[in-house]
């Protein structure tokens, strides 16, 4: 592409601890270009975006804006340079109105320094009218549906005169009609010479709206092509890469055992529609789904964190009535959350206390006093078995690496001695080495008769460890993969395919 | 980060970075300063007076530490104390009840107020600060209504034993009771699942819920326990004064929170130790006693007290910021 680049990355690298997430990325984009950024989960897309937005600092390389070397020391700096990001979790203020959100920080004032509400309202109304979008501009943003919120976020970027807009999976929660409006907004941005980086898992959108496509894999920028010159198949194989690792760690070809858990017609407002499945005792069952598919929510329903609108969950033929996680634990279900920091660990408590917290009542005598020795023995067993690297049992868990924290959380579920273990994103934010440790721990648990339910959006990991994989799309069961169907290529194609049922 | 680095980090934490360390240094310095300035300070008599005067505060600080560890706060203990005092002293005088009955009345009333706090916080979702400030006013108002604003005097002698009696003629009974309460609290803190769950809730409530802890019912228990502790403190205080007053304990919430925070318990929740709150309470006691001996007016003492709270919370906040 000719012309002046708006943004250019030169040999950008980023590593977290010993984990290299981006390796020598060279990237450039010109004003008015719409660029798709593709790659599997963990390929480094979000890290790259965060570097461009100034959230992360690169560990190597240079950033040029308008040909000038620029250091984006924090998100404010990024905004000042005209870079706006619309993250999946929109960062609008729910208690403010549409207009207030759009003009946040650039409020229009009259000559007395008071807010000129009329002018602002007019401007916003004009913008939405021009888009043919009906929008109640005085409504509080928190009361609007997600799709409308997204339109507000884009409008905000336009009013702030952003020169580049990054959209992180903007389509994941949109209906087809809303998608059309999104396209329209992107075309308007293009007319205004705004550069757009568009991240999506849906290839049809790439063909619809993008000019060019950049593919990342394992932190390496594989290629940048014109969308008109690349086939769908090429894109997929570039994303997955040559060594399509079909090497499963789970060697069981077929698995059969009595059903331990069954779910019937689970519904959750808009997120899940009549999801039914059965899990066998000792099985490793994968629930695969992208953000917005309802997979994470399904995991939470099985653990009693959120109540389903309707449906029935049975464990060993007995229907469960769970009001809270404590009930699930009593019914022999335990859970490892996906947000390790926010929902998993107690940062100030020791590794030992963190591991034993759910089962601590089992280590008290009849006077209610703790059997410190018993706790220690039980905990140390898992330290040895899982190879958890700790300085001492009293070490606060926040000083451990993500992998070791995750091992401690898995130890927590095993110490609580439940038959069924649900893991939500079992290896999220964990380096490759520890990932394999955790896979073998899970296989080991399954061999000893534990039933594992792994909720994940990473196909690779589910293919490696699962006996069976159920794919969710838009809240519905798309297909259940068993035996030879468990192949990364096949599942990835299905994930990107249109339609809600496998044909 | 390598394991060795972690190792170093952990070891370094133990000694001077320990949150209780600064408090102990301050405590010892205060004692040295006051004993140098005044001969009357470090005498057996005066030390026993300090212990007696602060027994109620020490007991109160125990319950408060657990509350603050959960990330909450209880500002109703002053009003709660007044209500316990009035109910107990009126009933004791009316029916000439024995000591144990007087104490039980306080514990039950205190526990009930605590339960109301817990209900407002967990079931209604009112922030602890507001729920307990409201309850403070309710409880004190009730105390005034019940006694009609009058002082409950002419108490039987038995009522005054716990607050005014001495063992071997030297050690105040109140101080012995306070010590027993501290020991019980330390045992609870170090050796029960209840305590681990308390720290867990304060450190990460969401994770605690997901770990199967019944967070709401646990929090209710914490506030009831605070109320019961408050009831005991109320009885000892009333017994020491020898009369029932509805105006009692107007500074108690303030002092108990200050003592707890001085002891290094973080207002953010998740960490803290009850034994350190004892030092915190004694620091407050020593400062007052010392200033009184030095003839400093109570108005100036008021200013000093405020500054101590701001300072200790300031230190806590700065320390928290550094850790992030």
mmCIF file of C-alpha atoms in Angstrom, chain A residues 96-296:
data_model
loop_
_atom_site.group_PDB
_atom_site.id
_atom_site.type_symbol
_atom_site.label_atom_id
_atom_site.label_comp_id
_atom_site.label_asym_id
_atom_site.label_seq_id
_atom_site.Cartn_x
_atom_site.Cartn_y
_atom_site.Cartn_z
ATOM 1 C CA UNK A 96 -24.391 8.945 31.989
ATOM 2 C CA UNK A 97 -26.549 9.664 28.965
ATOM 3 C CA UNK A 98 -25.584 8.959 25.374
ATOM 4 C CA UNK A 99 -24.714 12.602 24.774
ATOM 5 C CA UNK A 100 -22.745 12.929 27.983
ATOM 6 C CA UNK A 101 -20.743 9.835 27.123
ATOM 7 C CA UNK A 102 -19.955 10.988 23.631
ATOM 8 C CA UNK A 103 -18.768 14.405 24.766
ATOM 9 C CA UNK A 104 -16.964 13.192 27.847
ATOM 10 C CA UNK A 105 -13.790 15.246 28.127
ATOM 11 C CA UNK A 106 -14.584 17.411 25.091
ATOM 12 C CA UNK A 107 -17.784 19.021 26.382
ATOM 13 C CA UNK A 108 -19.050 21.937 24.328
ATOM 14 C CA UNK A 109 -19.382 25.069 26.462
ATOM 15 C CA UNK A 110 -21.092 28.384 25.884
ATOM 16 C CA UNK A 111 -19.493 31.764 26.475
ATOM 17 C CA UNK A 112 -20.170 31.615 30.231
ATOM 18 C CA UNK A 113 -18.416 28.326 30.570
ATOM 19 C CA UNK A 114 -21.613 26.413 31.092
ATOM 20 C CA UNK A 115 -22.409 23.214 29.167
ATOM 21 C CA UNK A 116 -24.091 23.959 25.874
ATOM 22 C CA UNK A 117 -26.475 21.016 25.945
ATOM 23 C CA UNK A 118 -28.462 22.091 22.912
ATOM 24 C CA UNK A 119 -25.433 22.176 20.684
ATOM 25 C CA UNK A 120 -24.232 18.811 21.896
ATOM 26 C CA UNK A 121 -27.654 17.224 21.509
ATOM 27 C CA UNK A 122 -27.939 18.633 18.018
ATOM 28 C CA UNK A 123 -24.577 17.313 16.956
ATOM 29 C CA UNK A 124 -25.240 13.829 18.286
ATOM 30 C CA UNK A 125 -28.739 13.721 16.807
ATOM 31 C CA UNK A 126 -27.353 14.755 13.453
ATOM 32 C CA UNK A 127 -24.758 12.024 13.572
ATOM 33 C CA UNK A 128 -27.264 9.267 14.317
ATOM 34 C CA UNK A 129 -29.797 10.623 11.828
ATOM 35 C CA UNK A 130 -27.114 10.563 9.176
ATOM 36 C CA UNK A 131 -26.585 6.886 9.984
ATOM 37 C CA UNK A 132 -30.287 6.154 9.938
ATOM 38 C CA UNK A 133 -29.939 4.891 13.467
ATOM 39 C CA UNK A 134 -32.775 5.524 15.847
ATOM 40 C CA UNK A 135 -31.254 6.339 19.185
ATOM 41 C CA UNK A 136 -32.636 7.944 22.305
ATOM 42 C CA UNK A 137 -29.743 10.296 22.897
ATOM 43 C CA UNK A 138 -30.889 11.345 26.361
ATOM 44 C CA UNK A 139 -31.174 7.750 27.623
ATOM 45 C CA UNK A 140 -28.644 6.433 30.091
ATOM 46 C CA UNK A 141 -26.143 4.237 28.295
ATOM 47 C CA UNK A 142 -26.504 1.454 30.866
ATOM 48 C CA UNK A 143 -30.140 1.040 29.864
ATOM 49 C CA UNK A 144 -29.380 0.517 26.175
ATOM 50 C CA UNK A 145 -28.797 -2.869 24.540
ATOM 51 C CA UNK A 146 -25.186 -3.814 23.868
ATOM 52 C CA UNK A 147 -25.475 -3.117 20.154
ATOM 53 C CA UNK A 148 -26.608 0.459 20.769
ATOM 54 C CA UNK A 149 -23.877 0.926 23.320
ATOM 55 C CA UNK A 150 -21.401 -0.091 20.695
ATOM 56 C CA UNK A 151 -22.797 2.506 18.292
ATOM 57 C CA UNK A 152 -22.390 5.090 21.011
ATOM 58 C CA UNK A 153 -18.786 4.018 21.489
ATOM 59 C CA UNK A 154 -18.112 4.442 17.783
ATOM 60 C CA UNK A 155 -19.892 7.795 17.713
ATOM 61 C CA UNK A 156 -17.701 8.838 20.597
ATOM 62 C CA UNK A 157 -14.569 7.931 18.654
ATOM 63 C CA UNK A 158 -15.849 9.924 15.680
ATOM 64 C CA UNK A 159 -16.657 13.018 17.768
ATOM 65 C CA UNK A 160 -13.272 12.805 19.449
ATOM 66 C CA UNK A 161 -11.799 12.910 15.970
ATOM 67 C CA UNK A 162 -9.985 9.650 16.348
ATOM 68 C CA UNK A 163 -7.565 8.958 13.517
ATOM 69 C CA UNK A 164 -7.517 5.262 14.126
ATOM 70 C CA UNK A 165 -10.162 3.034 15.619
ATOM 71 C CA UNK A 166 -9.471 -0.454 16.886
ATOM 72 C CA UNK A 167 -12.438 -2.749 17.342
ATOM 73 C CA UNK A 168 -11.952 -5.900 19.353
ATOM 74 C CA UNK A 169 -14.537 -8.439 18.191
ATOM 75 C CA UNK A 170 -17.261 -5.822 17.760
ATOM 76 C CA UNK A 171 -19.602 -8.306 16.138
ATOM 77 C CA UNK A 172 -19.619 -10.997 18.800
ATOM 78 C CA UNK A 173 -22.900 -9.883 20.302
ATOM 79 C CA UNK A 174 -24.638 -8.334 17.302
ATOM 80 C CA UNK A 175 -27.572 -9.509 15.227
ATOM 81 C CA UNK A 176 -27.347 -9.388 11.437
ATOM 82 C CA UNK A 177 -29.271 -6.142 11.233
ATOM 83 C CA UNK A 178 -27.061 -4.528 13.804
ATOM 84 C CA UNK A 179 -24.071 -5.780 11.910
ATOM 85 C CA UNK A 180 -25.255 -3.842 8.845
ATOM 86 C CA UNK A 181 -25.291 -0.657 10.903
ATOM 87 C CA UNK A 182 -21.829 -1.444 12.187
ATOM 88 C CA UNK A 183 -20.587 -1.803 8.599
ATOM 89 C CA UNK A 184 -22.170 1.514 7.754
ATOM 90 C CA UNK A 185 -20.406 3.209 10.597
ATOM 91 C CA UNK A 186 -17.107 1.683 9.549
ATOM 92 C CA UNK A 187 -17.619 2.911 5.970
ATOM 93 C CA UNK A 188 -18.234 6.399 7.302
ATOM 94 C CA UNK A 189 -15.013 6.206 9.281
ATOM 95 C CA UNK A 190 -13.254 5.167 6.088
ATOM 96 C CA UNK A 191 -14.648 8.178 4.272
ATOM 97 C CA UNK A 192 -13.336 10.369 7.044
ATOM 98 C CA UNK A 193 -9.919 8.839 6.436
ATOM 99 C CA UNK A 194 -9.858 7.045 9.747
ATOM 100 C CA UNK A 195 -7.782 3.878 9.864
ATOM 101 C CA UNK A 196 -9.616 0.891 11.316
ATOM 102 C CA UNK A 197 -8.277 -2.319 12.816
ATOM 103 C CA UNK A 198 -11.015 -4.899 12.923
ATOM 104 C CA UNK A 199 -10.668 -8.041 14.985
ATOM 105 C CA UNK A 200 -13.084 -10.856 14.392
ATOM 106 C CA UNK A 201 -13.369 -14.588 14.272
ATOM 107 C CA UNK A 202 -15.910 -14.473 11.492
ATOM 108 C CA UNK A 203 -14.281 -14.568 8.094
ATOM 109 C CA UNK A 204 -17.373 -13.462 6.177
ATOM 110 C CA UNK A 205 -17.113 -10.120 7.956
ATOM 111 C CA UNK A 206 -13.541 -9.759 6.837
ATOM 112 C CA UNK A 207 -14.612 -10.135 3.207
ATOM 113 C CA UNK A 208 -17.494 -7.748 3.719
ATOM 114 C CA UNK A 209 -15.785 -4.797 5.278
ATOM 115 C CA UNK A 210 -11.988 -5.097 5.276
ATOM 116 C CA UNK A 211 -9.453 -4.036 2.663
ATOM 117 C CA UNK A 212 -6.516 -5.937 3.988
ATOM 118 C CA UNK A 213 -5.858 -8.699 6.456
ATOM 119 C CA UNK A 214 -2.986 -9.357 8.855
ATOM 120 C CA UNK A 215 -2.557 -12.762 10.381
ATOM 121 C CA UNK A 216 -0.823 -13.430 13.669
ATOM 122 C CA UNK A 217 0.202 -16.795 14.994
ATOM 123 C CA UNK A 218 2.108 -17.526 18.199
ATOM 124 C CA UNK A 219 3.185 -13.918 18.486
ATOM 125 C CA UNK A 220 4.589 -13.783 14.970
ATOM 126 C CA UNK A 221 3.097 -11.676 12.206
ATOM 127 C CA UNK A 222 2.670 -14.324 9.515
ATOM 128 C CA UNK A 223 1.469 -12.263 6.600
ATOM 129 C CA UNK A 224 -0.451 -9.200 5.447
ATOM 130 C CA UNK A 225 -2.539 -9.570 2.283
ATOM 131 C CA UNK A 226 -5.232 -7.830 0.332
ATOM 132 C CA UNK A 227 -8.570 -9.387 1.178
ATOM 133 C CA UNK A 228 -9.372 -9.665 -2.524
ATOM 134 C CA UNK A 229 -6.311 -11.808 -3.061
ATOM 135 C CA UNK A 230 -6.710 -14.415 -0.351
ATOM 136 C CA UNK A 231 -9.082 -17.337 -0.062
ATOM 137 C CA UNK A 232 -10.897 -18.381 3.030
ATOM 138 C CA UNK A 233 -8.962 -21.644 3.119
ATOM 139 C CA UNK A 234 -5.642 -19.817 2.927
ATOM 140 C CA UNK A 235 -6.623 -17.606 5.821
ATOM 141 C CA UNK A 236 -7.505 -20.550 8.030
ATOM 142 C CA UNK A 237 -4.350 -22.472 7.266
ATOM 143 C CA UNK A 238 -2.226 -19.380 7.851
ATOM 144 C CA UNK A 239 -3.899 -18.906 11.213
ATOM 145 C CA UNK A 240 -3.470 -22.473 12.369
ATOM 146 C CA UNK A 241 -0.040 -22.859 10.812
ATOM 147 C CA UNK A 242 1.885 -25.754 9.359
ATOM 148 C CA UNK A 243 2.207 -28.034 12.315
ATOM 149 C CA UNK A 244 -1.515 -28.384 12.764
ATOM 150 C CA UNK A 245 -0.866 -30.139 16.004
ATOM 151 C CA UNK A 246 -3.212 -33.061 15.931
ATOM 152 C CA UNK A 247 -1.063 -34.631 18.586
ATOM 153 C CA UNK A 248 -3.523 -35.370 21.269
ATOM 154 C CA UNK A 249 -2.255 -36.012 24.754
ATOM 155 C CA UNK A 250 -5.377 -37.893 25.606
ATOM 156 C CA UNK A 251 -4.828 -41.256 23.936
ATOM 157 C CA UNK A 252 -8.284 -42.656 24.571
ATOM 158 C CA UNK A 253 -9.964 -43.241 21.215
ATOM 159 C CA UNK A 254 -13.321 -44.019 22.640
ATOM 160 C CA UNK A 255 -14.661 -43.611 26.083
ATOM 161 C CA UNK A 256 -17.726 -45.086 27.623
ATOM 162 C CA UNK A 257 -19.026 -45.012 31.149
ATOM 163 C CA UNK A 258 -22.311 -44.365 32.937
ATOM 164 C CA UNK A 259 -23.628 -40.821 32.755
ATOM 165 C CA UNK A 260 -22.785 -38.783 35.861
ATOM 166 C CA UNK A 261 -24.087 -35.356 34.927
ATOM 167 C CA UNK A 262 -26.857 -34.464 32.576
ATOM 168 C CA UNK A 263 -28.253 -31.107 31.603
ATOM 169 C CA UNK A 264 -31.599 -30.745 29.913
ATOM 170 C CA UNK A 265 -32.880 -27.707 28.049
ATOM 171 C CA UNK A 266 -30.798 -25.126 29.849
ATOM 172 C CA UNK A 267 -31.942 -21.626 28.922
ATOM 173 C CA UNK A 268 -30.545 -18.279 29.922
ATOM 174 C CA UNK A 269 -32.068 -15.077 28.578
ATOM 175 C CA UNK A 270 -30.671 -14.588 25.068
ATOM 176 C CA UNK A 271 -27.393 -16.344 25.947
ATOM 177 C CA UNK A 272 -28.370 -20.003 26.015
ATOM 178 C CA UNK A 273 -31.165 -21.761 24.170
ATOM 179 C CA UNK A 274 -32.223 -25.267 25.150
ATOM 180 C CA UNK A 275 -28.762 -26.636 25.725
ATOM 181 C CA UNK A 276 -28.768 -30.330 26.594
ATOM 182 C CA UNK A 277 -25.865 -32.713 27.060
ATOM 183 C CA UNK A 278 -24.617 -35.601 29.130
ATOM 184 C CA UNK A 279 -21.232 -36.132 30.710
ATOM 185 C CA UNK A 280 -19.914 -39.572 31.555
ATOM 186 C CA UNK A 281 -18.102 -40.523 34.692
ATOM 187 C CA UNK A 282 -14.359 -40.141 34.305
ATOM 188 C CA UNK A 283 -14.684 -38.327 31.010
ATOM 189 C CA UNK A 284 -12.954 -35.144 29.945
ATOM 190 C CA UNK A 285 -15.734 -33.179 28.354
ATOM 191 C CA UNK A 286 -14.988 -29.961 26.510
ATOM 192 C CA UNK A 287 -17.390 -27.091 26.057
ATOM 193 C CA UNK A 288 -16.097 -24.948 23.227
ATOM 194 C CA UNK A 289 -17.409 -21.505 22.452
ATOM 195 C CA UNK A 290 -16.203 -18.030 21.624
ATOM 196 C CA UNK A 291 -17.073 -14.945 23.627
ATOM 197 C CA UNK A 292 -20.818 -14.479 23.433
ATOM 198 C CA UNK A 293 -21.506 -18.152 22.709
ATOM 199 C CA UNK A 294 -22.701 -18.727 26.260
ATOM 200 C CA UNK A 295 -20.007 -21.297 27.063
ATOM 201 C CA UNK A 296 -18.625 -19.452 30.092
#
